[in-house]
PDB file of C-alpha atoms in Angstrom:
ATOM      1  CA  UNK A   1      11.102  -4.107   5.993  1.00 36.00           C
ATOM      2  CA  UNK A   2       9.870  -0.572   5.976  1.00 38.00           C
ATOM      3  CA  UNK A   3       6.919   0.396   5.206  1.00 39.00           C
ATOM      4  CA  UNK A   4       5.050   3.043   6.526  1.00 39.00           C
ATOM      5  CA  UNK A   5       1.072   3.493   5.708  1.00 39.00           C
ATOM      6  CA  UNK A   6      -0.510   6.707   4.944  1.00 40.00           C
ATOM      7  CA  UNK A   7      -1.053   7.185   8.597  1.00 38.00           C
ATOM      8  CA  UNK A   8       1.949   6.138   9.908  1.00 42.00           C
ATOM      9  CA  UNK A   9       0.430   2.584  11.417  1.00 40.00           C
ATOM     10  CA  UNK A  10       1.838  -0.276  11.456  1.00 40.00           C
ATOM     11  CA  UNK A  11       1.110  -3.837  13.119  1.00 37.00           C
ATOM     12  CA  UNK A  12       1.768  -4.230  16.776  1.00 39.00           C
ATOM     13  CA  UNK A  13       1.462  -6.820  19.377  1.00 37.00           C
ATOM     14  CA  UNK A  14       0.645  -4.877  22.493  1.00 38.00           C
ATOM     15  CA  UNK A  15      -1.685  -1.446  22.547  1.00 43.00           C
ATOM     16  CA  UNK A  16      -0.717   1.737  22.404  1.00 45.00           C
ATOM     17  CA  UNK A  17      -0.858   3.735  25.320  1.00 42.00           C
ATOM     18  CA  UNK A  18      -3.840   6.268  25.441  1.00 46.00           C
ATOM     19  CA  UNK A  19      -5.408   3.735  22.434  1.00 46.00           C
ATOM     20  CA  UNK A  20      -7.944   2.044  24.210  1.00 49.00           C
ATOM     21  CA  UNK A  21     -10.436   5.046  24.549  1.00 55.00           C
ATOM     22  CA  UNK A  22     -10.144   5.086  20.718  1.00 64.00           C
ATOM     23  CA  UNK A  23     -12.387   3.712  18.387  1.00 82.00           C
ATOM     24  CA  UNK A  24     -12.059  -0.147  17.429  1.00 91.00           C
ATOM     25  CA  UNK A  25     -13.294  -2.840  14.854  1.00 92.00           C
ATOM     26  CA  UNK A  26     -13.113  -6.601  15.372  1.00 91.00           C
ATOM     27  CA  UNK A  27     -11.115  -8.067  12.433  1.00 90.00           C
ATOM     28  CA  UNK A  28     -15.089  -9.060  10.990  1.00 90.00           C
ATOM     29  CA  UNK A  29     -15.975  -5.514  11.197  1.00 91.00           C
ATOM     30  CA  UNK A  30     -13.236  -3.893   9.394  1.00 90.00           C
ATOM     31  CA  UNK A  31     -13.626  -6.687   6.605  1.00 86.00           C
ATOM     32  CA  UNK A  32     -17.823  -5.755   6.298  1.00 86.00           C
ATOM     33  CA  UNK A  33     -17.019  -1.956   6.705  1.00 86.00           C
ATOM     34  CA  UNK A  34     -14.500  -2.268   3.466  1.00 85.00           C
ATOM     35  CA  UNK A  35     -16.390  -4.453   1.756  1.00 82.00           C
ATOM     36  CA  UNK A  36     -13.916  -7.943   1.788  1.00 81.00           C
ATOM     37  CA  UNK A  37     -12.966 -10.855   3.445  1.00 84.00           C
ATOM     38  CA  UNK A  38     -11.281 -10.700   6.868  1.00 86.00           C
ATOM     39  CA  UNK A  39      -7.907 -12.815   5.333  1.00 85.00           C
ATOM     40  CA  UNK A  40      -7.973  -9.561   2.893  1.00 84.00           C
ATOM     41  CA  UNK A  41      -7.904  -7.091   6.115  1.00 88.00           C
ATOM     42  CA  UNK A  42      -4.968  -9.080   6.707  1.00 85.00           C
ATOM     43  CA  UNK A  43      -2.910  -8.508   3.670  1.00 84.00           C
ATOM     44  CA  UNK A  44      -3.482  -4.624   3.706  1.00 88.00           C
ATOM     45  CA  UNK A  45      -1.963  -5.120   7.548  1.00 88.00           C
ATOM     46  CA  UNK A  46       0.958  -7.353   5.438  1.00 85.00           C
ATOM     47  CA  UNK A  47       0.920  -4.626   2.874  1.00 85.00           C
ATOM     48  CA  UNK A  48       1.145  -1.643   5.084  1.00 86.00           C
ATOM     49  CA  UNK A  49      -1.974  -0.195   4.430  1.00 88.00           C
ATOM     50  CA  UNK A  50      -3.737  -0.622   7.475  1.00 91.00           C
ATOM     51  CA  UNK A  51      -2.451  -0.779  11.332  1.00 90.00           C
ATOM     52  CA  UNK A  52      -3.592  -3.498  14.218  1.00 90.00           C
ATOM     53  CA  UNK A  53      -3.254  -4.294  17.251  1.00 91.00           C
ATOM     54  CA  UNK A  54      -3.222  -7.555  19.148  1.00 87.00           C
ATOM     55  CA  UNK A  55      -7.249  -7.979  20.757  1.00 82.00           C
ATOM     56  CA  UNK A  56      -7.583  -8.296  24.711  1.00 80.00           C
ATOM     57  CA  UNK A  57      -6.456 -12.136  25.415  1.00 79.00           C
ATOM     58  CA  UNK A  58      -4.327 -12.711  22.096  1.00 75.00           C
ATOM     59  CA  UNK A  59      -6.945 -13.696  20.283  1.00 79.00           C
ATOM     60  CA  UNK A  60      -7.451 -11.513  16.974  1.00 84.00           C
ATOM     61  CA  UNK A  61      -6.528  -8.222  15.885  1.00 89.00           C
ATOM     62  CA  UNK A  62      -8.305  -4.898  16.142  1.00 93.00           C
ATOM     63  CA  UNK A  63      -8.220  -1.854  13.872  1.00 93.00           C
ATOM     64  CA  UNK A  64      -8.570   1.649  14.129  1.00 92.00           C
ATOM     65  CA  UNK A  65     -12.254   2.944  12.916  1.00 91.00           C
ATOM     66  CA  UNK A  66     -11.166   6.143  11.424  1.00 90.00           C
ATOM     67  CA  UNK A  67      -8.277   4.385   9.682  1.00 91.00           C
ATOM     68  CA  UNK A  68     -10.356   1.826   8.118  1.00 90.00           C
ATOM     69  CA  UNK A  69     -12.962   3.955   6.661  1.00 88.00           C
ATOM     70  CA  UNK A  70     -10.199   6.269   5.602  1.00 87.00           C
ATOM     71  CA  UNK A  71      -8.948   2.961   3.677  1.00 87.00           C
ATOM     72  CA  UNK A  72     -12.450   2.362   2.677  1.00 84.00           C
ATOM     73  CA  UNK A  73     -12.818   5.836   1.214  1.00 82.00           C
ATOM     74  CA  UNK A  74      -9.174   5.532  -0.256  1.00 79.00           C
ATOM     75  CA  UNK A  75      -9.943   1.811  -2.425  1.00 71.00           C
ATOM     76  CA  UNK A  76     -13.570   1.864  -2.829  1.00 60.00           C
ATOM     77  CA  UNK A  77     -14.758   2.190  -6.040  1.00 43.00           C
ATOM     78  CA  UNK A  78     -16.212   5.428  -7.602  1.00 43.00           C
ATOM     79  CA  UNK A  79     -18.631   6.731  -9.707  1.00 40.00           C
ATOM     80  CA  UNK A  80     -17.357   9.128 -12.434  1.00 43.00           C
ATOM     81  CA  UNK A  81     -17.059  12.928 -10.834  1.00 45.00           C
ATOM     82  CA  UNK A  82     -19.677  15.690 -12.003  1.00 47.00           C
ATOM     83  CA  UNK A  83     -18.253  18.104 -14.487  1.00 47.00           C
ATOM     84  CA  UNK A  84     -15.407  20.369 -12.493  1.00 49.00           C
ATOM     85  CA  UNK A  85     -15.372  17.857  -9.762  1.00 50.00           C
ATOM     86  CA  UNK A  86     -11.822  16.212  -8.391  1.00 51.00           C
ATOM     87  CA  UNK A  87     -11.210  13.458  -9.842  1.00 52.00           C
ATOM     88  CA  UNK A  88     -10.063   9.942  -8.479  1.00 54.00           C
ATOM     89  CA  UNK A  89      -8.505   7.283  -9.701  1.00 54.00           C
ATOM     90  CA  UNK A  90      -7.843   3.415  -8.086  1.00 58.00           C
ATOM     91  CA  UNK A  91      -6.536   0.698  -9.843  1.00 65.00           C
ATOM     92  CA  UNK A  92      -5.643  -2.175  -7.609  1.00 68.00           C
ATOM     93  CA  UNK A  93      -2.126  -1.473  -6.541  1.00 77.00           C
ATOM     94  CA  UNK A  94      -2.977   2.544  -7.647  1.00 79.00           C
ATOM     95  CA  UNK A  95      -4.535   5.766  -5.916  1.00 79.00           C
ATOM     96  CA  UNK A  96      -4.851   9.506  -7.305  1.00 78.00           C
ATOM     97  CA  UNK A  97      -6.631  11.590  -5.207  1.00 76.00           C
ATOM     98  CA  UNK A  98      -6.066  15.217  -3.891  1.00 75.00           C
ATOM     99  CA  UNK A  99      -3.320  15.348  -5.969  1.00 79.00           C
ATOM    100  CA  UNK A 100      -1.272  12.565  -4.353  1.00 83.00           C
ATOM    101  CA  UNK A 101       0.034   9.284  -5.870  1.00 85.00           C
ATOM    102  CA  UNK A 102       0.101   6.222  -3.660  1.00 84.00           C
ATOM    103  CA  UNK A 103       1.360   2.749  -4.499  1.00 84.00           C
ATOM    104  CA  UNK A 104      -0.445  -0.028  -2.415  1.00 80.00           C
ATOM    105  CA  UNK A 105      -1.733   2.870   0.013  1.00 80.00           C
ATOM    106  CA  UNK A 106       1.802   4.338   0.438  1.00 85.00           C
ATOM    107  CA  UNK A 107       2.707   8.111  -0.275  1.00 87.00           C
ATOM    108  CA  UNK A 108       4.601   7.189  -3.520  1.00 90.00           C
ATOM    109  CA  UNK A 109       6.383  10.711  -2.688  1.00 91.00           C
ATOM    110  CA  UNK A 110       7.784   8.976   0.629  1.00 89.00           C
ATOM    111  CA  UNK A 111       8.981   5.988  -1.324  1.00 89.00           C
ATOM    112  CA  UNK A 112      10.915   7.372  -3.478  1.00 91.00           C
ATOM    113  CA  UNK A 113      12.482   9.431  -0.872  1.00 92.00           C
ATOM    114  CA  UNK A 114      13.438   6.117   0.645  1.00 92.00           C
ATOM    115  CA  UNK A 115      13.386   3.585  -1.600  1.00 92.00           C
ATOM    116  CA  UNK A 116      15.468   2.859  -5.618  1.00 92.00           C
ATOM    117  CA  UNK A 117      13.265   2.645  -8.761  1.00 92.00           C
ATOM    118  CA  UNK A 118      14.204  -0.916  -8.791  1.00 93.00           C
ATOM    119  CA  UNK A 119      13.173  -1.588  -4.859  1.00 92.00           C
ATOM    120  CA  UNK A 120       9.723  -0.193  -5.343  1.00 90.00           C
ATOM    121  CA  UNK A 121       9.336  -1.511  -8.755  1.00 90.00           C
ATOM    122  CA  UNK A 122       9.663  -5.402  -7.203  1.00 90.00           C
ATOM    123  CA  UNK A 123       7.567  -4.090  -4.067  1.00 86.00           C
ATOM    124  CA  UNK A 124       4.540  -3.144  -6.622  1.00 86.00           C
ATOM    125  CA  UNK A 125       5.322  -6.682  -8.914  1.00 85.00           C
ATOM    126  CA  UNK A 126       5.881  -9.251  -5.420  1.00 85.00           C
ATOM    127  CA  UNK A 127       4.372  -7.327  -2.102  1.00 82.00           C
ATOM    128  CA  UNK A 128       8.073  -7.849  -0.738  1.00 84.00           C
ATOM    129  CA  UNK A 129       9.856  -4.782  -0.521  1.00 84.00           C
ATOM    130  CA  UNK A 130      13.947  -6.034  -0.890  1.00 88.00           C
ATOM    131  CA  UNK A 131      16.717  -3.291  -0.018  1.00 89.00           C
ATOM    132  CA  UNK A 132      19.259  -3.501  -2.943  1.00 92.00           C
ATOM    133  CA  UNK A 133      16.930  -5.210  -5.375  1.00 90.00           C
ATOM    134  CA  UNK A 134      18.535  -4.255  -8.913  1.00 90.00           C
ATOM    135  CA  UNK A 135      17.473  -5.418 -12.034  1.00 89.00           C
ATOM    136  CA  UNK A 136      19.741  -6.570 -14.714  1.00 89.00           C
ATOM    137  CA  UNK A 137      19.527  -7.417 -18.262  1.00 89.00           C
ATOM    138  CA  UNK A 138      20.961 -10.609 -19.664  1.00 92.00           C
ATOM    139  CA  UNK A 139      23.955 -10.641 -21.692  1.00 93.00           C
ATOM    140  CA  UNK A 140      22.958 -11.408 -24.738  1.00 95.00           C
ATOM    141  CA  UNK A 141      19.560  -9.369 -24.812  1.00 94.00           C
ATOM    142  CA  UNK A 142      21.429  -6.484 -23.739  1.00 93.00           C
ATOM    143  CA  UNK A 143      24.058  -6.602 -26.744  1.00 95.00           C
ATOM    144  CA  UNK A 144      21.052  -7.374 -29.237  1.00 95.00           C
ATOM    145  CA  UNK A 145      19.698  -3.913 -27.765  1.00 95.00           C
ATOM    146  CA  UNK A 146      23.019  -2.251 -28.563  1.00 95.00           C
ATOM    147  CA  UNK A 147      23.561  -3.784 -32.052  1.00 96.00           C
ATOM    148  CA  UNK A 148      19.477  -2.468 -32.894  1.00 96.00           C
ATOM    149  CA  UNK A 149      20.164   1.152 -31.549  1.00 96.00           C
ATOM    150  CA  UNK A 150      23.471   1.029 -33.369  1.00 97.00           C
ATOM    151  CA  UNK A 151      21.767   0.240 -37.125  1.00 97.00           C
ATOM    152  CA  UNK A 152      19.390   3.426 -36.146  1.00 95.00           C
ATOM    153  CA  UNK A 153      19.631   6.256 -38.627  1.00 93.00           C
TER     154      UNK A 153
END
């Protein structure tokens, strides 16, 4: 399944070289830093939304500081914006801000780039992107669609 974060993370099993000097959160941390429960940190890994990597000995998973409170800037909630101010937006799955649209913390530019209306559509309505998901009306909804747009003036 592809999909890429904001960043560019993704979860991994081994470090990556040059990453241990960086900055890292125990799975606890990242969950207190963005204000949920650590099975939540979890699903934005599932989601794509944040990165991990395996903790020394197997046991755990550790996350990237700047990433998270990038994350934590991204989803936490806002107060309204002073007069001329930018403006932000989050719904759950949703994210305006600096005049970029994400979907589930995703560049919604770079999915459609990569993805059909009707992949991303199931994506946003399951949390399981499907290559060659299509949608399809059933027969006889589909001809009672027809036979209304027909009696139109």
């Amino acid at each position: 399944m592809w999909v890429e974060n904001r960043y560019g993370g993704s979860m991994t099993d081994q470090p990556e070289p040059g990453s241990l000097s960086a900055p890292r959160l125990t799975t606890r941390e990242a969950a207190e830093l963005l204000g949920v429960k650590p099975e939540t940190v979890y699903a934005y890994v599932s989601r794509g939304q944040l990165s991990s990597v395996r903790a020394a000995g197997g046991r755990g998973s550790t996350f990237d500081a700047d990433e998270v409170r990038a994350l934590a800037r991204r989803s936490g909630r806002r107060d309204p914006a002073p007069a001329g101010g930018d403006l932000a937006f989050r719904t759950g799955i949703t994210l305006i801000e600096d005049d970029r649209y994400y979907f589930r913390g995703v560049d919604a530019t770079e999915l459609a780039r990569r993805h059909r209306y009707e992949e991303v559509a199931e994506w946003l309505w399951t949390g399981e992107l499907r290559p060659g998901t299509r949608f399809e009306a059933p027969a006889a909804t589909l001809a009672a669609a027809r036979r209304t747009v027909a009696a139109l003036p």
